[in-house]
């Protein structure tokens, strides 16, 4: 029985290309989250400013607004593997540059902001290609499982990476966190190089101008009422949920009285919840009504954040972040899976670029506003206000579009 359940949960791993991608991503994403955690704490050490944490998050995410729709068009018309080789290689170089600046003792906040802007630019092209790439690795009937497992790798990184960063930062310094991240990209680059992907027939060529090509994906994304609702909640989750993670270094030290290791624990708790959601979705697969589970996640997220704001004790904070991570990933994963289930392949990159634009583009706006509000008032009030807005959006969606609970 247990063996059967495991085979269902990890069914996509029977495909060799997906196994390579899965393994490479495990190593690379641990490094990515080590850098993200260390970078945030380094900025707070350099500036002691919650607002500066928001500015770095904003710099990292603003290229998504500038480039992601165009990047989605690119992902529809060139080899997604080649696109990922370029973007992942670029991010490796940027990690090593930050490591050199840190080891030399010359790193300043403006260096980190500039590198965050460049990293965000690479990620604006990487994310639509990465999201669309999964469909090249598994049959369509395995897509929900593959997306969930792909997300579970991301979330495994969010557990191990921040915890490891807290220890490495405390013992060896932030430069080693950035170096480890740079080295970790070798695994995913090697995986991409080793894949054997059959050539696909040419997709329907885009009709009309570049502007028409871009807007075609946007129009498709919003013409269906249920998909519109999914994207509205995704955006709210990114701005008012995920955006709050930029405040964790300030919360760890200013509210909980901890240090870099406390910051790592908080981020790892969120990752643990996200991983549990990804594995649960991978196991349940097609045996659930996905809209029903999505609706539960959209309500649990703001409630957990409200409790996080009210009870300022480390054990309670960790538990609420586990719940927040579970609910956030439930909403994000099921939005991804439901959209990809219904989108035609010739529009996949462009529609997924809208998904990326709203999710990853919402995060920097949330980070900036959360940092500003925390600096103006307090971290706790910023979290409470954000959670209240998110709860209002979720309730409004449930009342105005009850059919979303049956969407599958």
Coordinates of C-alpha atoms in Angstrom, one line a residue:
X1 CA 0.0 0.0 0.0
X2 CA 2.8 2.5 1.0
X3 CA 4.7 1.6 -2.2
X4 CA 1.6 2.2 -4.3
X5 CA 1.0 5.6 -2.6
X6 CA 4.7 6.6 -3.2
X7 CA 4.5 5.6 -6.8
X8 CA 1.4 7.8 -7.3
X9 CA 3.0 10.7 -5.5
X10 CA 6.3 10.5 -7.6
X11 CA 4.8 9.2 -10.8
X12 CA 6.5 11.9 -13.0
X13 CA 9.9 10.7 -11.9
X14 CA 9.5 7.7 -14.2
X15 CA 10.4 10.0 -17.1
X16 CA 14.2 10.4 -17.5
X17 CA 14.2 14.1 -18.5
X18 CA 12.0 15.1 -15.5
X19 CA 14.3 13.1 -13.2
X20 CA 17.3 15.1 -14.5
X21 CA 15.4 18.4 -14.0
X22 CA 14.2 17.3 -10.6
X23 CA 17.7 16.5 -9.3
X24 CA 19.4 19.5 -10.8
X25 CA 16.7 21.8 -9.3
X26 CA 17.1 20.3 -5.8
X27 CA 20.8 21.4 -5.7
X28 CA 20.3 24.7 -7.4
X29 CA 17.3 25.9 -5.4
X30 CA 18.9 25.2 -2.1
X31 CA 21.7 27.5 -3.2
X32 CA 19.2 30.1 -4.4
X33 CA 17.4 30.2 -1.1
X34 CA 20.7 30.4 0.8
X35 CA 21.6 33.5 -1.2
X36 CA 18.1 35.1 -0.8
X37 CA 18.2 34.6 3.0
X38 CA 21.8 35.8 3.4
X39 CA 21.2 38.8 1.1
X40 CA 18.2 40.0 3.1
X41 CA 20.0 39.7 6.4
X42 CA 23.1 41.4 5.0
X43 CA 21.1 44.3 3.8
X44 CA 19.5 44.6 7.3
X45 CA 22.9 44.5 8.9
X46 CA 24.2 47.2 6.6
X47 CA 21.2 49.6 6.9
X48 CA 19.0 48.5 9.9
X49 CA 16.1 49.6 7.6
X50 CA 12.9 47.7 6.9
X51 CA 12.3 50.1 4.0
X52 CA 15.7 49.0 2.5
X53 CA 14.5 45.4 2.6
X54 CA 11.5 46.4 0.6
X55 CA 13.6 48.3 -1.9
X56 CA 15.8 45.3 -2.5
X57 CA 12.7 43.1 -3.0
X58 CA 11.3 45.7 -5.4
X59 CA 14.5 45.9 -7.4
X60 CA 14.5 42.1 -7.7
X61 CA 11.0 42.0 -8.9
X62 CA 10.4 45.1 -11.1
X63 CA 12.1 43.5 -14.2
X64 CA 9.2 41.0 -14.2
X65 CA 6.8 43.9 -15.0
X66 CA 9.1 45.1 -17.7
X67 CA 10.1 41.9 -19.5
X68 CA 8.0 38.9 -18.5
X69 CA 5.3 39.2 -21.2
X70 CA 7.9 39.6 -23.9
X71 CA 9.8 36.7 -22.3
X72 CA 6.7 34.5 -22.6
X73 CA 6.6 35.2 -26.3
X74 CA 10.2 34.3 -26.6
X75 CA 9.5 31.0 -24.7
X76 CA 6.9 30.2 -27.2
X77 CA 9.2 30.6 -30.2
X78 CA 12.7 29.3 -29.2
X79 CA 14.0 26.2 -27.5
X80 CA 13.0 26.5 -23.8
X81 CA 16.1 24.4 -22.9
X82 CA 18.4 26.9 -24.6
X83 CA 16.6 29.8 -23.0
X84 CA 17.1 28.2 -19.5
X85 CA 20.8 27.5 -20.2
X86 CA 21.3 31.2 -20.8
X87 CA 19.3 32.5 -17.9
X88 CA 20.7 30.0 -15.3
X89 CA 24.2 30.7 -16.5
X90 CA 23.6 34.4 -16.1
X91 CA 22.4 34.0 -12.5
X92 CA 25.4 31.9 -11.6
X93 CA 27.7 34.8 -12.7
X94 CA 25.8 37.3 -10.6
X95 CA 26.0 35.1 -7.5
X96 CA 29.8 34.9 -7.9
X97 CA 30.0 38.7 -8.4
X98 CA 28.2 39.3 -5.1
X99 CA 30.5 36.7 -3.4
X100 CA 33.6 38.6 -4.5
X101 CA 32.2 41.9 -3.3
X102 CA 31.4 40.4 0.1
X103 CA 34.7 38.6 0.6
X104 CA 36.6 41.8 -0.4
X105 CA 34.7 43.8 2.2
X106 CA 33.5 46.4 -0.4
X107 CA 29.9 45.4 -0.6
X108 CA 27.4 48.2 -0.1
X109 CA 23.6 48.3 -0.1
X110 CA 23.6 49.9 -3.6
X111 CA 25.6 46.9 -5.0
X112 CA 23.0 44.5 -3.7
X113 CA 20.2 46.6 -5.2
X114 CA 21.9 46.7 -8.6
X115 CA 22.6 43.0 -8.5
X116 CA 19.1 42.3 -7.4
X117 CA 17.9 44.3 -10.5
X118 CA 20.1 42.2 -12.8
X119 CA 19.1 39.0 -11.1
X120 CA 15.4 40.0 -11.5
X121 CA 16.0 40.6 -15.2
X122 CA 17.4 37.1 -15.7
X123 CA 14.6 35.7 -13.7
X124 CA 12.0 37.5 -15.8
X125 CA 13.1 35.4 -18.8
X126 CA 13.9 32.3 -16.8
X127 CA 10.5 31.9 -15.0
X128 CA 8.2 31.7 -18.1
X129 CA 10.6 29.3 -19.7
X130 CA 10.9 27.2 -16.6
X131 CA 7.1 27.0 -16.0
X132 CA 6.5 26.1 -19.7
X133 CA 9.4 23.7 -19.8
X134 CA 7.7 21.1 -17.5
X135 CA 5.2 20.3 -20.3
X136 CA 8.1 19.3 -22.5
X137 CA 9.3 16.7 -19.9
X138 CA 6.1 14.7 -19.1
X139 CA 2.9 13.6 -20.9
X140 CA -0.1 15.9 -20.4
X141 CA -1.9 13.4 -18.0
X142 CA 1.1 13.7 -15.6
X143 CA 1.1 17.5 -15.7
X144 CA -0.6 18.2 -12.4
X145 CA 1.8 15.7 -10.7
X146 CA 4.8 17.2 -12.4
X147 CA 3.9 20.7 -11.5
X148 CA 3.4 19.7 -7.9
X149 CA 6.7 17.8 -7.8
X150 CA 8.5 20.7 -9.5
X151 CA 7.0 23.0 -6.8
X152 CA 8.0 20.5 -4.1
X153 CA 11.7 20.9 -5.2
X154 CA 11.3 24.7 -4.9
X155 CA 9.9 24.3 -1.5
X156 CA 12.5 21.8 -0.3
X157 CA 15.0 24.6 -1.2
X158 CA 13.0 27.0 1.0
X159 CA 13.4 24.6 3.9
X160 CA 17.0 23.6 3.6
X161 CA 18.4 26.8 2.1
X162 CA 17.4 29.4 4.7
X163 CA 18.3 27.1 7.6
X164 CA 21.7 26.3 6.0
X165 CA 22.2 30.0 5.3
X166 CA 21.6 30.9 8.9
X167 CA 24.3 28.5 10.0
X168 CA 26.8 29.3 7.3
X169 CA 26.3 33.1 7.7
X170 CA 26.8 32.8 11.5
X171 CA 29.9 30.6 11.3
X172 CA 31.6 31.6 8.0
X173 CA 29.9 34.8 6.8
X174 CA 27.6 35.8 3.9
X175 CA 30.2 35.4 1.2
X176 CA 30.2 31.7 1.5
X177 CA 26.4 31.6 1.1
X178 CA 26.7 33.4 -2.2
X179 CA 29.6 31.2 -3.3
X180 CA 27.6 28.0 -2.6
X181 CA 24.7 29.4 -4.7
X182 CA 27.0 30.1 -7.6
X183 CA 28.4 26.6 -7.5
X184 CA 24.9 25.1 -7.2
X185 CA 23.9 26.3 -10.7
X186 CA 26.3 23.7 -12.1
X187 CA 23.9 20.9 -11.2
X188 CA 20.9 22.4 -13.2
X189 CA 23.1 23.4 -16.1
X190 CA 24.5 19.9 -16.3
X191 CA 20.9 18.4 -16.1
X192 CA 19.8 20.7 -19.0
X193 CA 22.8 19.6 -21.1
X194 CA 22.2 15.9 -20.6
X195 CA 18.4 15.9 -21.5
X196 CA 17.2 14.2 -24.7
X197 CA 14.1 16.2 -25.8
X198 CA 12.5 15.2 -29.1
X199 CA 11.9 18.0 -31.6
X200 CA 8.3 19.2 -31.6
X201 CA 6.3 20.3 -34.7
X202 CA 6.4 24.0 -35.3
X203 CA 3.8 25.9 -33.3
X204 CA 1.2 28.1 -35.0
X205 CA 3.1 31.2 -35.9
X206 CA 2.1 34.4 -34.2
X207 CA -0.2 36.6 -36.2
X208 CA 0.2 40.4 -36.4
X209 CA 2.6 42.7 -34.6
X210 CA 4.6 42.1 -31.4
X211 CA 2.0 44.1 -29.5
X212 CA -0.8 41.9 -30.8
X213 CA 1.2 38.7 -30.0
X214 CA 1.7 39.9 -26.4
X215 CA -1.9 41.0 -25.9
X216 CA -3.2 37.7 -27.3
X217 CA -1.9 35.9 -24.2
X218 CA -3.3 38.5 -21.9
X219 CA -6.8 38.3 -23.6
X220 CA -6.8 34.5 -23.3
X221 CA -5.9 34.7 -19.6
X222 CA -8.8 36.9 -18.7
X223 CA -11.6 35.8 -21.0
X224 CA -12.7 32.9 -18.7
X225 CA -14.4 34.0 -15.4
X226 CA -12.8 31.2 -13.4
X227 CA -9.3 31.9 -14.7
X228 CA -9.8 35.6 -13.9
X229 CA -10.7 34.7 -10.3
X230 CA -7.6 32.4 -10.0
X231 CA -5.4 35.3 -11.3
X232 CA -6.9 37.9 -9.0
X233 CA -6.3 35.7 -5.9
X234 CA -2.8 34.9 -7.2
X235 CA -2.0 38.6 -7.4
X236 CA -3.4 39.3 -3.9
X237 CA -1.5 36.4 -2.5
X238 CA 1.7 37.7 -4.1
X239 CA 1.3 41.3 -2.9
X240 CA -0.3 40.8 0.6
X241 CA 1.1 37.3 1.4
X242 CA 4.4 36.5 -0.3
X243 CA 5.4 40.2 -0.1
X244 CA 5.5 40.0 3.7
X245 CA 8.5 37.6 3.6
X246 CA 10.7 40.6 2.9
X247 CA 10.1 41.7 6.5
X248 CA 11.4 38.4 8.0
X249 CA 14.9 39.7 8.9
X250 CA 13.4 42.7 10.7
X251 CA 10.8 40.4 12.4
X252 CA 13.5 38.0 13.5
X253 CA 15.5 40.7 15.2
X254 CA 13.2 43.5 16.0
X255 CA 10.1 41.6 17.1
X256 CA 11.4 38.2 18.3
X257 CA 14.8 39.4 19.5
X258 CA 16.7 36.7 17.5
X259 CA 19.5 36.8 15.0
X260 CA 20.3 35.4 11.5
X261 CA 19.5 31.9 12.6
X262 CA 16.1 32.9 13.7
X263 CA 15.5 34.5 10.3
X264 CA 16.5 31.2 8.7
X265 CA 14.1 29.3 10.9
X266 CA 11.2 31.6 10.0
X267 CA 11.8 31.2 6.3
X268 CA 12.3 27.4 6.6
X269 CA 9.0 27.1 8.5
X270 CA 7.3 28.7 5.5
X271 CA 9.1 26.3 3.2
X272 CA 8.0 23.3 5.3
X273 CA 4.4 24.3 4.8
X274 CA 4.9 24.9 1.1
X275 CA 6.6 21.5 0.7
X276 CA 3.7 19.7 2.5
X277 CA 1.2 21.3 0.1
X278 CA 3.2 20.4 -3.0
X279 CA 3.5 16.8 -1.9
X280 CA -0.1 16.6 -0.9
X281 CA -1.2 17.9 -4.4
X282 CA 1.2 15.5 -6.1
X283 CA -0.3 12.6 -4.2
X284 CA -4.0 13.6 -4.6
X285 CA -3.5 14.5 -8.3
X286 CA -6.7 14.1 -10.3
X287 CA -8.6 12.5 -7.4
X288 CA -9.7 15.8 -6.0
X289 CA -11.8 18.8 -7.2
X290 CA -8.9 21.2 -7.4
X291 CA -11.1 24.3 -7.1
X292 CA -12.3 23.2 -3.7
X293 CA -8.8 22.7 -2.3
X294 CA -7.8 26.0 -3.8
X295 CA -10.7 27.8 -2.0
X296 CA -9.6 26.3 1.3
X297 CA -6.0 27.5 0.8
X298 CA -7.2 31.0 -0.1
X299 CA -8.9 31.4 3.2
X300 CA -6.3 29.7 5.4
X301 CA -3.5 32.0 4.2
X302 CA -4.9 35.4 5.6
X303 CA -6.1 33.8 8.8
X304 CA -2.6 32.3 9.5
X305 CA -1.0 35.7 8.9
X306 CA -3.5 37.5 11.2
X307 CA -2.5 35.1 14.0
X308 CA 1.2 35.5 13.1
X309 CA 0.8 39.3 13.6
X310 CA -1.1 38.9 16.9
X311 CA 1.0 36.3 18.8
X312 CA 4.7 37.3 18.8
X313 CA 6.3 34.2 20.2
X314 CA 8.7 32.1 18.1
X315 CA 6.8 28.7 18.4
X316 CA 3.6 30.4 17.3
X317 CA 5.3 32.3 14.6
X318 CA 6.8 29.1 13.2
X319 CA 3.5 27.3 13.3
X320 CA 1.7 30.1 11.5
X321 CA 4.3 30.3 8.9
X322 CA 4.0 26.6 8.2
X323 CA 0.2 27.2 7.7
X324 CA 0.9 30.3 5.6
X325 CA 3.4 28.3 3.4
X326 CA 0.9 25.4 3.0
X327 CA -1.9 27.7 1.9
X328 CA 0.2 30.0 -0.3
X329 CA 1.6 27.0 -2.2
X330 CA -1.8 25.4 -2.5
X331 CA -3.1 28.5 -4.2
X332 CA -0.1 29.0 -6.4
X333 CA 0.3 25.3 -7.5
X334 CA -3.4 24.8 -8.2
X335 CA -3.6 28.1 -10.1
X336 CA -0.7 26.9 -12.2
X337 CA -2.1 23.4 -12.8
X338 CA -5.7 24.6 -13.6
X339 CA -4.4 27.2 -16.1
X340 CA -2.0 24.8 -17.8
X341 CA -4.7 22.2 -18.1
X342 CA -6.8 24.4 -20.3
X343 CA -4.3 26.5 -22.2
X344 CA -3.4 25.6 -25.8
X345 CA 0.3 24.9 -26.3
X346 CA 0.9 27.7 -28.8
X347 CA -0.1 30.2 -26.1
X348 CA 1.4 28.4 -23.2
X349 CA 4.5 30.6 -22.8
X350 CA 2.5 33.8 -23.1
X351 CA -0.2 32.8 -20.7
X352 CA 2.3 31.5 -18.2
X353 CA 4.1 34.8 -18.5
X354 CA 0.9 36.5 -17.3
X355 CA 0.9 34.1 -14.4
X356 CA 4.6 35.0 -13.7
X357 CA 3.9 38.7 -14.1
X358 CA 1.1 38.7 -11.6
X359 CA 2.8 36.4 -9.0
X360 CA 6.4 37.5 -9.2
X361 CA 5.5 41.0 -10.2
X362 CA 3.2 41.3 -7.2
X363 CA 5.9 40.3 -4.7
X364 CA 8.1 43.4 -5.3
X365 CA 5.1 45.8 -4.9
X366 CA 4.1 44.0 -1.7
X367 CA 7.7 44.1 -0.4
X368 CA 8.1 47.8 -1.1
X369 CA 4.7 48.7 0.5
X370 CA 5.3 46.4 3.5
X371 CA 8.8 47.9 4.1
X372 CA 7.4 51.4 3.9
X373 CA 4.5 50.6 6.2
X374 CA 6.7 48.8 8.7
X375 CA 9.2 51.7 8.8
X376 CA 6.3 54.2 9.2
X377 CA 4.5 52.2 12.0
X378 CA 5.7 48.7 13.0
X379 CA 6.3 45.3 11.5
X380 CA 3.4 43.8 13.4
X381 CA 0.9 46.4 12.1
X382 CA 2.2 46.0 8.5
X383 CA 1.5 42.2 8.7
X384 CA -1.9 42.8 10.3
X385 CA -3.0 45.3 7.6
X386 CA -1.8 43.1 4.7
X387 CA -3.5 40.0 6.2
X388 CA -6.8 41.9 6.6
X389 CA -6.8 43.0 3.0
X390 CA -6.0 39.5 1.8
X391 CA -8.9 38.0 3.9
X392 CA -11.3 40.6 2.4
X393 CA -10.2 39.6 -1.2
X394 CA -10.6 35.9 -0.5
X395 CA -14.1 36.3 1.0
X396 CA -15.2 38.5 -1.8
X397 CA -14.1 35.9 -4.4
X398 CA -15.9 33.1 -2.6
X399 CA -19.1 35.1 -2.5
X400 CA -19.0 36.5 -6.1
X401 CA -17.7 33.4 -7.9
X402 CA -18.9 30.3 -5.9
X403 CA -18.4 28.1 -9.0
X404 CA -14.7 28.3 -8.4
X405 CA -15.1 25.6 -5.8
X406 CA -16.1 23.1 -8.5
X407 CA -13.6 24.2 -11.1
X408 CA -11.4 21.3 -12.2

